[in-house]
GROMACS .gro file of C-alpha atoms in nm:
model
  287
    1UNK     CA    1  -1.133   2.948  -0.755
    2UNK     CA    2  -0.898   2.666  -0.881
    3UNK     CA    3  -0.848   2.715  -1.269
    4UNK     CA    4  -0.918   2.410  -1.450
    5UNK     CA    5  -0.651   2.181  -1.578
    6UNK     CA    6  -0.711   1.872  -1.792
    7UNK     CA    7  -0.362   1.691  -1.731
    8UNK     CA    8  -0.383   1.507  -2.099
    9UNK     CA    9  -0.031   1.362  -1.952
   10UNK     CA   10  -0.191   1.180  -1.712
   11UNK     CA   11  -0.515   1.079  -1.926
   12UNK     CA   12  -0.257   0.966  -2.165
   13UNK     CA   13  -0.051   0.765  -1.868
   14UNK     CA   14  -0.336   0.580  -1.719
   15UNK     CA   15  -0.541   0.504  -2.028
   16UNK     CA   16  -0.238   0.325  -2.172
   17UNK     CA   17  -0.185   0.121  -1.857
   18UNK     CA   18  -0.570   0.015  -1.872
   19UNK     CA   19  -0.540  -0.056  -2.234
   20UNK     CA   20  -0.170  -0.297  -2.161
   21UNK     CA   21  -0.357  -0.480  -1.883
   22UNK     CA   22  -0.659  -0.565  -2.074
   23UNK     CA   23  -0.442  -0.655  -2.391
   24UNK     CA   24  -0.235  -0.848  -2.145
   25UNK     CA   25  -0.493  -1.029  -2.006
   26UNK     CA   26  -0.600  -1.125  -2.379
   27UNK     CA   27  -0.298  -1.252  -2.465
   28UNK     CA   28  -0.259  -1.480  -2.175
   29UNK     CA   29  -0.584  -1.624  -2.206
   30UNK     CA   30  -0.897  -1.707  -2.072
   31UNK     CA   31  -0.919  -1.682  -1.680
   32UNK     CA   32  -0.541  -1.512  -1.655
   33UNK     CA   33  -0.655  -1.254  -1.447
   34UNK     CA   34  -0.953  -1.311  -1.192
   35UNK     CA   35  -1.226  -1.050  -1.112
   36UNK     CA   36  -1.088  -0.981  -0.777
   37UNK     CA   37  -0.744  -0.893  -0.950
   38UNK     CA   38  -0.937  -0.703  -1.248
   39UNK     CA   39  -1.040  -0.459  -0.950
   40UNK     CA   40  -0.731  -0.439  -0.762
   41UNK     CA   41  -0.557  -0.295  -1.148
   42UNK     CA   42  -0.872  -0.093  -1.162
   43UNK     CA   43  -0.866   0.086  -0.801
   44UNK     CA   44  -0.477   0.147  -0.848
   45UNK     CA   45  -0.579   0.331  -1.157
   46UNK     CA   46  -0.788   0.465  -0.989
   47UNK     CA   47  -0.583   0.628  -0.722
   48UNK     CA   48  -0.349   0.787  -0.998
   49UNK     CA   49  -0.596   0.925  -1.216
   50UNK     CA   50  -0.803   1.086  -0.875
   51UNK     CA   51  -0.456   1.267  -0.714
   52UNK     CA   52  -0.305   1.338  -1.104
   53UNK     CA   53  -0.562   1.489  -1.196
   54UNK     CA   54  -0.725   1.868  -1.127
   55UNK     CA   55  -0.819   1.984  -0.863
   56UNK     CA   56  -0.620   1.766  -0.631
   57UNK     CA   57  -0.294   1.763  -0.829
   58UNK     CA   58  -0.316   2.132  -0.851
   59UNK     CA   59  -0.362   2.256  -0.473
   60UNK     CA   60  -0.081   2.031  -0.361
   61UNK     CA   61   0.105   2.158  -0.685
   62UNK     CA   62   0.052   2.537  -0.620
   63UNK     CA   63  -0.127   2.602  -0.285
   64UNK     CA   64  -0.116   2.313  -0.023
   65UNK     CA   65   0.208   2.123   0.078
   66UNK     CA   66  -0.004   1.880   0.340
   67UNK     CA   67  -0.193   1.761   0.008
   68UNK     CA   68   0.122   1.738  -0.213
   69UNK     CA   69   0.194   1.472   0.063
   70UNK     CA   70  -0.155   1.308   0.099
   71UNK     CA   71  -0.068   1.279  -0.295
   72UNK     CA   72   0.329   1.143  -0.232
   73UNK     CA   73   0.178   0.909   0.043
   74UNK     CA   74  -0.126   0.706  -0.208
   75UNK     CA   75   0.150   0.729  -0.487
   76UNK     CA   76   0.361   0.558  -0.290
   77UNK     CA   77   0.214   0.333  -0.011
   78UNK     CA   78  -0.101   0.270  -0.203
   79UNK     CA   79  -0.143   0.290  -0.605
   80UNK     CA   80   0.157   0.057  -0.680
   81UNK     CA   81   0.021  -0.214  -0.383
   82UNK     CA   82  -0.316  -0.224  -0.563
   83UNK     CA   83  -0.127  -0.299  -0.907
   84UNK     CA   84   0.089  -0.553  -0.775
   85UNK     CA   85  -0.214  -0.742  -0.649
   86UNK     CA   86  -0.385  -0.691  -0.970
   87UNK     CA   87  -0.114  -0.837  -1.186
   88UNK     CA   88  -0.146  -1.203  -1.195
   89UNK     CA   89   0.171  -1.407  -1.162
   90UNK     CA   90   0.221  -1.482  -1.544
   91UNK     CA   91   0.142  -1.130  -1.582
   92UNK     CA   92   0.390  -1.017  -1.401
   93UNK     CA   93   0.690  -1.265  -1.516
   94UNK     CA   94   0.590  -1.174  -1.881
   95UNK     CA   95   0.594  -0.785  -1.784
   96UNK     CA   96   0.953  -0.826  -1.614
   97UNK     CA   97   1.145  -1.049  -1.836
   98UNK     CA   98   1.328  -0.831  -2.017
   99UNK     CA   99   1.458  -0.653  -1.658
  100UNK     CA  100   1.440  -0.953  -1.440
  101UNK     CA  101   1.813  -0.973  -1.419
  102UNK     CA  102   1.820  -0.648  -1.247
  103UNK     CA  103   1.468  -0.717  -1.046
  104UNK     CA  104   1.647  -1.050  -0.896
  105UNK     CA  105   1.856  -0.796  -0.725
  106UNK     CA  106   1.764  -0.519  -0.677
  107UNK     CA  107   1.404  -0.635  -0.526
  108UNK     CA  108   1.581  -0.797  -0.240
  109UNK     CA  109   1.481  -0.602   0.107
  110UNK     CA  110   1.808  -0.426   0.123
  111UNK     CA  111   1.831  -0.301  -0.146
  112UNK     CA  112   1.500  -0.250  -0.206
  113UNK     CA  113   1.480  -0.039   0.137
  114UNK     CA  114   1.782   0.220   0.083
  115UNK     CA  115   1.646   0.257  -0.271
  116UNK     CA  116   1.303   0.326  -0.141
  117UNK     CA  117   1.389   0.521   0.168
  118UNK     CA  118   1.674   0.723  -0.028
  119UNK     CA  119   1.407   0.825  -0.289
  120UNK     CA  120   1.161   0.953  -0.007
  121UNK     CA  121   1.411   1.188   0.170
  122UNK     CA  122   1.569   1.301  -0.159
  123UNK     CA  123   1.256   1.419  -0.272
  124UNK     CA  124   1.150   1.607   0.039
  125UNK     CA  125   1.483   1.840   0.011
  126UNK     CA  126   1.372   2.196  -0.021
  127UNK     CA  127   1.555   2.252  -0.372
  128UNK     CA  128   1.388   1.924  -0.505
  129UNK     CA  129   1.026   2.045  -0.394
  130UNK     CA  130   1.080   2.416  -0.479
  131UNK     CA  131   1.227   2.327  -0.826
  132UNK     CA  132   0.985   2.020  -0.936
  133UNK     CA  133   0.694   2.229  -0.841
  134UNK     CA  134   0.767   2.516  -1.079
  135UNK     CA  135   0.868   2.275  -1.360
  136UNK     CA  136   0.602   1.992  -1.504
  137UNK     CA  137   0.803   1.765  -1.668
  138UNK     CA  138   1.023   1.788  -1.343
  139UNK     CA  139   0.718   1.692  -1.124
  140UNK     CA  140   0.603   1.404  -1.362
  141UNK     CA  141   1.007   1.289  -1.324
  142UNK     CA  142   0.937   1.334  -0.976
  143UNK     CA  143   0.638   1.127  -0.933
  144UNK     CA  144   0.718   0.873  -1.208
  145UNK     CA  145   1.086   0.800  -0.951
  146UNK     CA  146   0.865   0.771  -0.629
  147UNK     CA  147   0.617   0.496  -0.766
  148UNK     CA  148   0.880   0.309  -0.931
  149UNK     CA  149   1.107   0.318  -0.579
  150UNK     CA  150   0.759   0.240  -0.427
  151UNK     CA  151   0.721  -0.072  -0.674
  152UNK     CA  152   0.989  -0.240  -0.581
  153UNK     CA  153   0.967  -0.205  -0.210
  154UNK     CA  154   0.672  -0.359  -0.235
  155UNK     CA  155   0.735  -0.635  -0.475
  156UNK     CA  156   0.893  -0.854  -0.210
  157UNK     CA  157   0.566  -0.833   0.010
  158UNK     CA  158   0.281  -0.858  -0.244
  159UNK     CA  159   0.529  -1.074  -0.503
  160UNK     CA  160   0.357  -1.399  -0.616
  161UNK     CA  161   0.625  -1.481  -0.909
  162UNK     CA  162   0.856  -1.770  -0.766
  163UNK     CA  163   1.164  -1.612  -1.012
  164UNK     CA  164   1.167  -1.327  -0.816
  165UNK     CA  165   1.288  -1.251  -0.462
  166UNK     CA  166   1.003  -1.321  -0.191
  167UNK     CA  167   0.974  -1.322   0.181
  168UNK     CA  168   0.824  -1.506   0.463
  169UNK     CA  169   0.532  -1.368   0.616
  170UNK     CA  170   0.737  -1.292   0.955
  171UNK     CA  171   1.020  -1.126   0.703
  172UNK     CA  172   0.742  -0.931   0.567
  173UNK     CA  173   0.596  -0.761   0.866
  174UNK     CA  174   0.951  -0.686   0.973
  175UNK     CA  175   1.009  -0.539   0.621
  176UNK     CA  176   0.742  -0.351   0.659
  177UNK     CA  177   0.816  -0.210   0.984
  178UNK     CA  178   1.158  -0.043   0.839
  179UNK     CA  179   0.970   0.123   0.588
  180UNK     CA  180   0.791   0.297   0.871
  181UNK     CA  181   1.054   0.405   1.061
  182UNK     CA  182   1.321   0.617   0.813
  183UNK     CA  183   1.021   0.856   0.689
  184UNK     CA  184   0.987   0.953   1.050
  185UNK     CA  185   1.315   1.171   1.052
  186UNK     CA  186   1.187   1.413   0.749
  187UNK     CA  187   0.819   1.416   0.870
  188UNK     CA  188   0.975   1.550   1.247
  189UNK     CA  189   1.161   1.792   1.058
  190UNK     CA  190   0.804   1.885   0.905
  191UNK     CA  191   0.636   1.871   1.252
  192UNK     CA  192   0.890   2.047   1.439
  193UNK     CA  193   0.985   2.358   1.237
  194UNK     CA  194   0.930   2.682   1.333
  195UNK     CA  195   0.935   2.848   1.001
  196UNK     CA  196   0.860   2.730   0.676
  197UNK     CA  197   1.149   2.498   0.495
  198UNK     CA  198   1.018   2.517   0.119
  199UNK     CA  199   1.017   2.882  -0.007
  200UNK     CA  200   0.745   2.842  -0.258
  201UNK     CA  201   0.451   2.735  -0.069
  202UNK     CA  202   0.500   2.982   0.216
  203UNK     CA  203   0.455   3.233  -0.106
  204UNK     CA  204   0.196   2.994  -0.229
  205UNK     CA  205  -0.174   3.148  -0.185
  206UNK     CA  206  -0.392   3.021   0.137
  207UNK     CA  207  -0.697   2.812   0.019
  208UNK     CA  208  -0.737   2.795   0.338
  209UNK     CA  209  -0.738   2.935   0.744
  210UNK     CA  210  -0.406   2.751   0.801
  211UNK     CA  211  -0.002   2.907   0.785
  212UNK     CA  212   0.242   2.784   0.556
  213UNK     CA  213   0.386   2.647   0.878
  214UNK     CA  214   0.054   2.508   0.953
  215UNK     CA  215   0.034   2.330   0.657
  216UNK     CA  216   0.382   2.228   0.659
  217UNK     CA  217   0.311   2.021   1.046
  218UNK     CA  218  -0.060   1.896   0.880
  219UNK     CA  219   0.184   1.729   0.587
  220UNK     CA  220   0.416   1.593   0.891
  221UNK     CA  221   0.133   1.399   1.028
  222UNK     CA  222   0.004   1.256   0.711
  223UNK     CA  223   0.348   1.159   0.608
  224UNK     CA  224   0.435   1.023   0.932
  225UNK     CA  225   0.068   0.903   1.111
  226UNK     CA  226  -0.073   0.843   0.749
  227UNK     CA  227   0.211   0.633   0.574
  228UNK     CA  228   0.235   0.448   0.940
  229UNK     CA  229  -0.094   0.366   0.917
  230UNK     CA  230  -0.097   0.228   0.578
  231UNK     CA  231   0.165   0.059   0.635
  232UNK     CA  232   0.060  -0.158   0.989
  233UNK     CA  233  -0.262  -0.183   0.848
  234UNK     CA  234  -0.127  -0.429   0.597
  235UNK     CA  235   0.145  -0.610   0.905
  236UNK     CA  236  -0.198  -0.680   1.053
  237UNK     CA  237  -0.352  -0.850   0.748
  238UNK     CA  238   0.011  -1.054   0.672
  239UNK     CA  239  -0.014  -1.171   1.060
  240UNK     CA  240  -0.358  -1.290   1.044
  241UNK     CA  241  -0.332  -1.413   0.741
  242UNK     CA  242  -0.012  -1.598   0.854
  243UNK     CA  243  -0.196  -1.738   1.176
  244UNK     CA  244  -0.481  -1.883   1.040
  245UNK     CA  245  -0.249  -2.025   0.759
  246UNK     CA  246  -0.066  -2.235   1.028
  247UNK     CA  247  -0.318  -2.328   1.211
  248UNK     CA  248  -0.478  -2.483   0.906
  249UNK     CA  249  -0.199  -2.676   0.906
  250UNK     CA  250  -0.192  -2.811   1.211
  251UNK     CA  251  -0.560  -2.850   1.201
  252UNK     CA  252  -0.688  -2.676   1.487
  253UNK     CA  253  -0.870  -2.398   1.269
  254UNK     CA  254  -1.199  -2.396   1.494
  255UNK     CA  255  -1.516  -2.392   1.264
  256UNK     CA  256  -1.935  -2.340   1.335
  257UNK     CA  257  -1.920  -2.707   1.186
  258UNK     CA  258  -1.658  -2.808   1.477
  259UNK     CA  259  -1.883  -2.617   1.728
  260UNK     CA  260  -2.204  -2.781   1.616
  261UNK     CA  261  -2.108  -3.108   1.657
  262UNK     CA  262  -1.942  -3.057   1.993
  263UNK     CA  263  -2.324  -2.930   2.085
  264UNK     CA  264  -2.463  -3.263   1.931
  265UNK     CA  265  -2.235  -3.463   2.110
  266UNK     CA  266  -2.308  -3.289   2.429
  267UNK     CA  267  -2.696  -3.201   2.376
  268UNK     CA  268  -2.796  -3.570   2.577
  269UNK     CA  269  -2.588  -3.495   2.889
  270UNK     CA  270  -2.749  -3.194   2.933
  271UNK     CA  271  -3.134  -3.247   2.833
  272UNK     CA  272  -3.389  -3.465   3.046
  273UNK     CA  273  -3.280  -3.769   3.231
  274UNK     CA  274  -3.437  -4.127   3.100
  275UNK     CA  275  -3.675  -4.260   3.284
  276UNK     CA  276  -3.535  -4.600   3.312
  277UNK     CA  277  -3.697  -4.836   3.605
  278UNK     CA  278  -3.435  -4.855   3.899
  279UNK     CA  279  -3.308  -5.219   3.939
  280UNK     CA  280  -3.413  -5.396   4.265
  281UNK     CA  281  -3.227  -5.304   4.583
  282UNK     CA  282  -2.978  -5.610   4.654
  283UNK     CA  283  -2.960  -5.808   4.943
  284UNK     CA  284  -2.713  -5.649   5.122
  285UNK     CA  285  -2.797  -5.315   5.097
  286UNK     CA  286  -3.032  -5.306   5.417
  287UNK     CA  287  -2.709  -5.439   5.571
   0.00000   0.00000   0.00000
């Protein structure tokens, strides 16, 4: 049995991020934030509060490295995403003001990419986990470093705010695709080991049938297969996205309006002929 922990940090943490957006959203005015964006905020709250919060935080914290990864991998790839989107444009520019400087910067895709891609591998190094999972306060540093590396990757995909750096959709699916590639060398080392590489979960008790090595190659897979996922499910959406945007403009989008009037227009060539008298037979034609 799991003892029960009530994480008041985290409580604390996500109810004062509700209560900013909604005062936000006050002070901005009528319509600043749409309902569709309301519950984008609200499912990246979400997310946090569901793998901060017991029992999930506290199997990947003391039994279960594979889930301290499914929890690295939302925190990461998918909580900050669904915040982005929820922050309206004004929203965001207000938010950033006072750091935009730096943002203008450091939210370009290079830097953005060896900040975000640094921060992954650092903290996968066996002294990092071993340490921040034995200390709280090092494990909420831990987490809070990850989804602010993780915010700024993604800023320059989901980034509506002209001031701030943005890419084209073909930038953005290549982007994307370099984020998937760098967590691919710790998630082999993951996969591949023959022993266990962080000390305290191969002490950790089993919750379950599988090794600490076991559990070690399961949280290879979800960082690798799970982040990759994630990741070209949302290079599919840009790409569609991006296609039917151009052909919009060219305007060839094909439409059920477009396909019933073709049918219209058609419809008398193919139904019964008229049955119109056949003119005389001329002169010549017994010739």
């Amino acid at each position: 049995m799991i003892p029960f922990h009530a994480h008041p940090d985290v409580i604390t943490v996500v109810g004062l991020l509700a209560w900013g957006y909604a005062w936000s959203v006050r002070r901005l005015g009528p319509g600043a934030a749409s309902r569709k964006q309301v519950g984008y905020f609200s499912a990246g709250l979400a997310v946090i509060l569901v793998f901060s919060m017991w029992p999930l935080h506290d199997i990947s914290e003391r039994y279960l490295f594979s889930v301290h990864m499914a929890q690295h991998t939302f925190f990461s790839l998918v909580a900050p995403a669904l915040l982005l989107l929820g922050c309206p444009p004004a929203m965001l520019r207000w938010l950033t003001a006072p750091v935009a400087g730096v943002l203008r910067r450091l939210c370009r895709p290079v830097p953005a990419s060896l900040l975000f891609n640094a921060v992954v591998v650092g903290t996968h190094w066996p002294k990092w986990v071993n340490y921040t999972v034995q200390h709280e306060w090092a494990h909420f540093l831990a987490h809070t470093l990850l989804f602010g590396a993780a915010t700024v990757m993604w800023l320059p995909v989901i980034n509506r705010d002209p001031s701030l750096p943005t890419l084209s959709p073909p930038a953005r699916m290549l982007y994307l695709f370099v984020q998937s590639i760098v967590p691919t060398v710790p998630a082999s080392f993951l996969a591949f080991a023959e022993r266990p590489i962080y000390s305290w979960y191969a002490a950790a008790p089993r919750l379950t049938a599988m090794s600490a090595v076991e559990d070690q190659q399961v949280a290879g897979a979800v960082m690798k297969v799970g982040g990759a996922t994630i990741i070209w499910t949302v290079i599919v959406v840009i790409f569609f996205r991006w296609y039917q945007e151009s052909q919009r403009d060219q305007g060839d989008v094909l439409t059920w309006a477009d396909v019933e009037r073709e049918l219209a227009l058609t419809a008398p060539a193919v139904g019964p002929t008229s049955s119109r008298p056949s003119s005389p037979a001329s002169p010549d034609a017994s010739l």
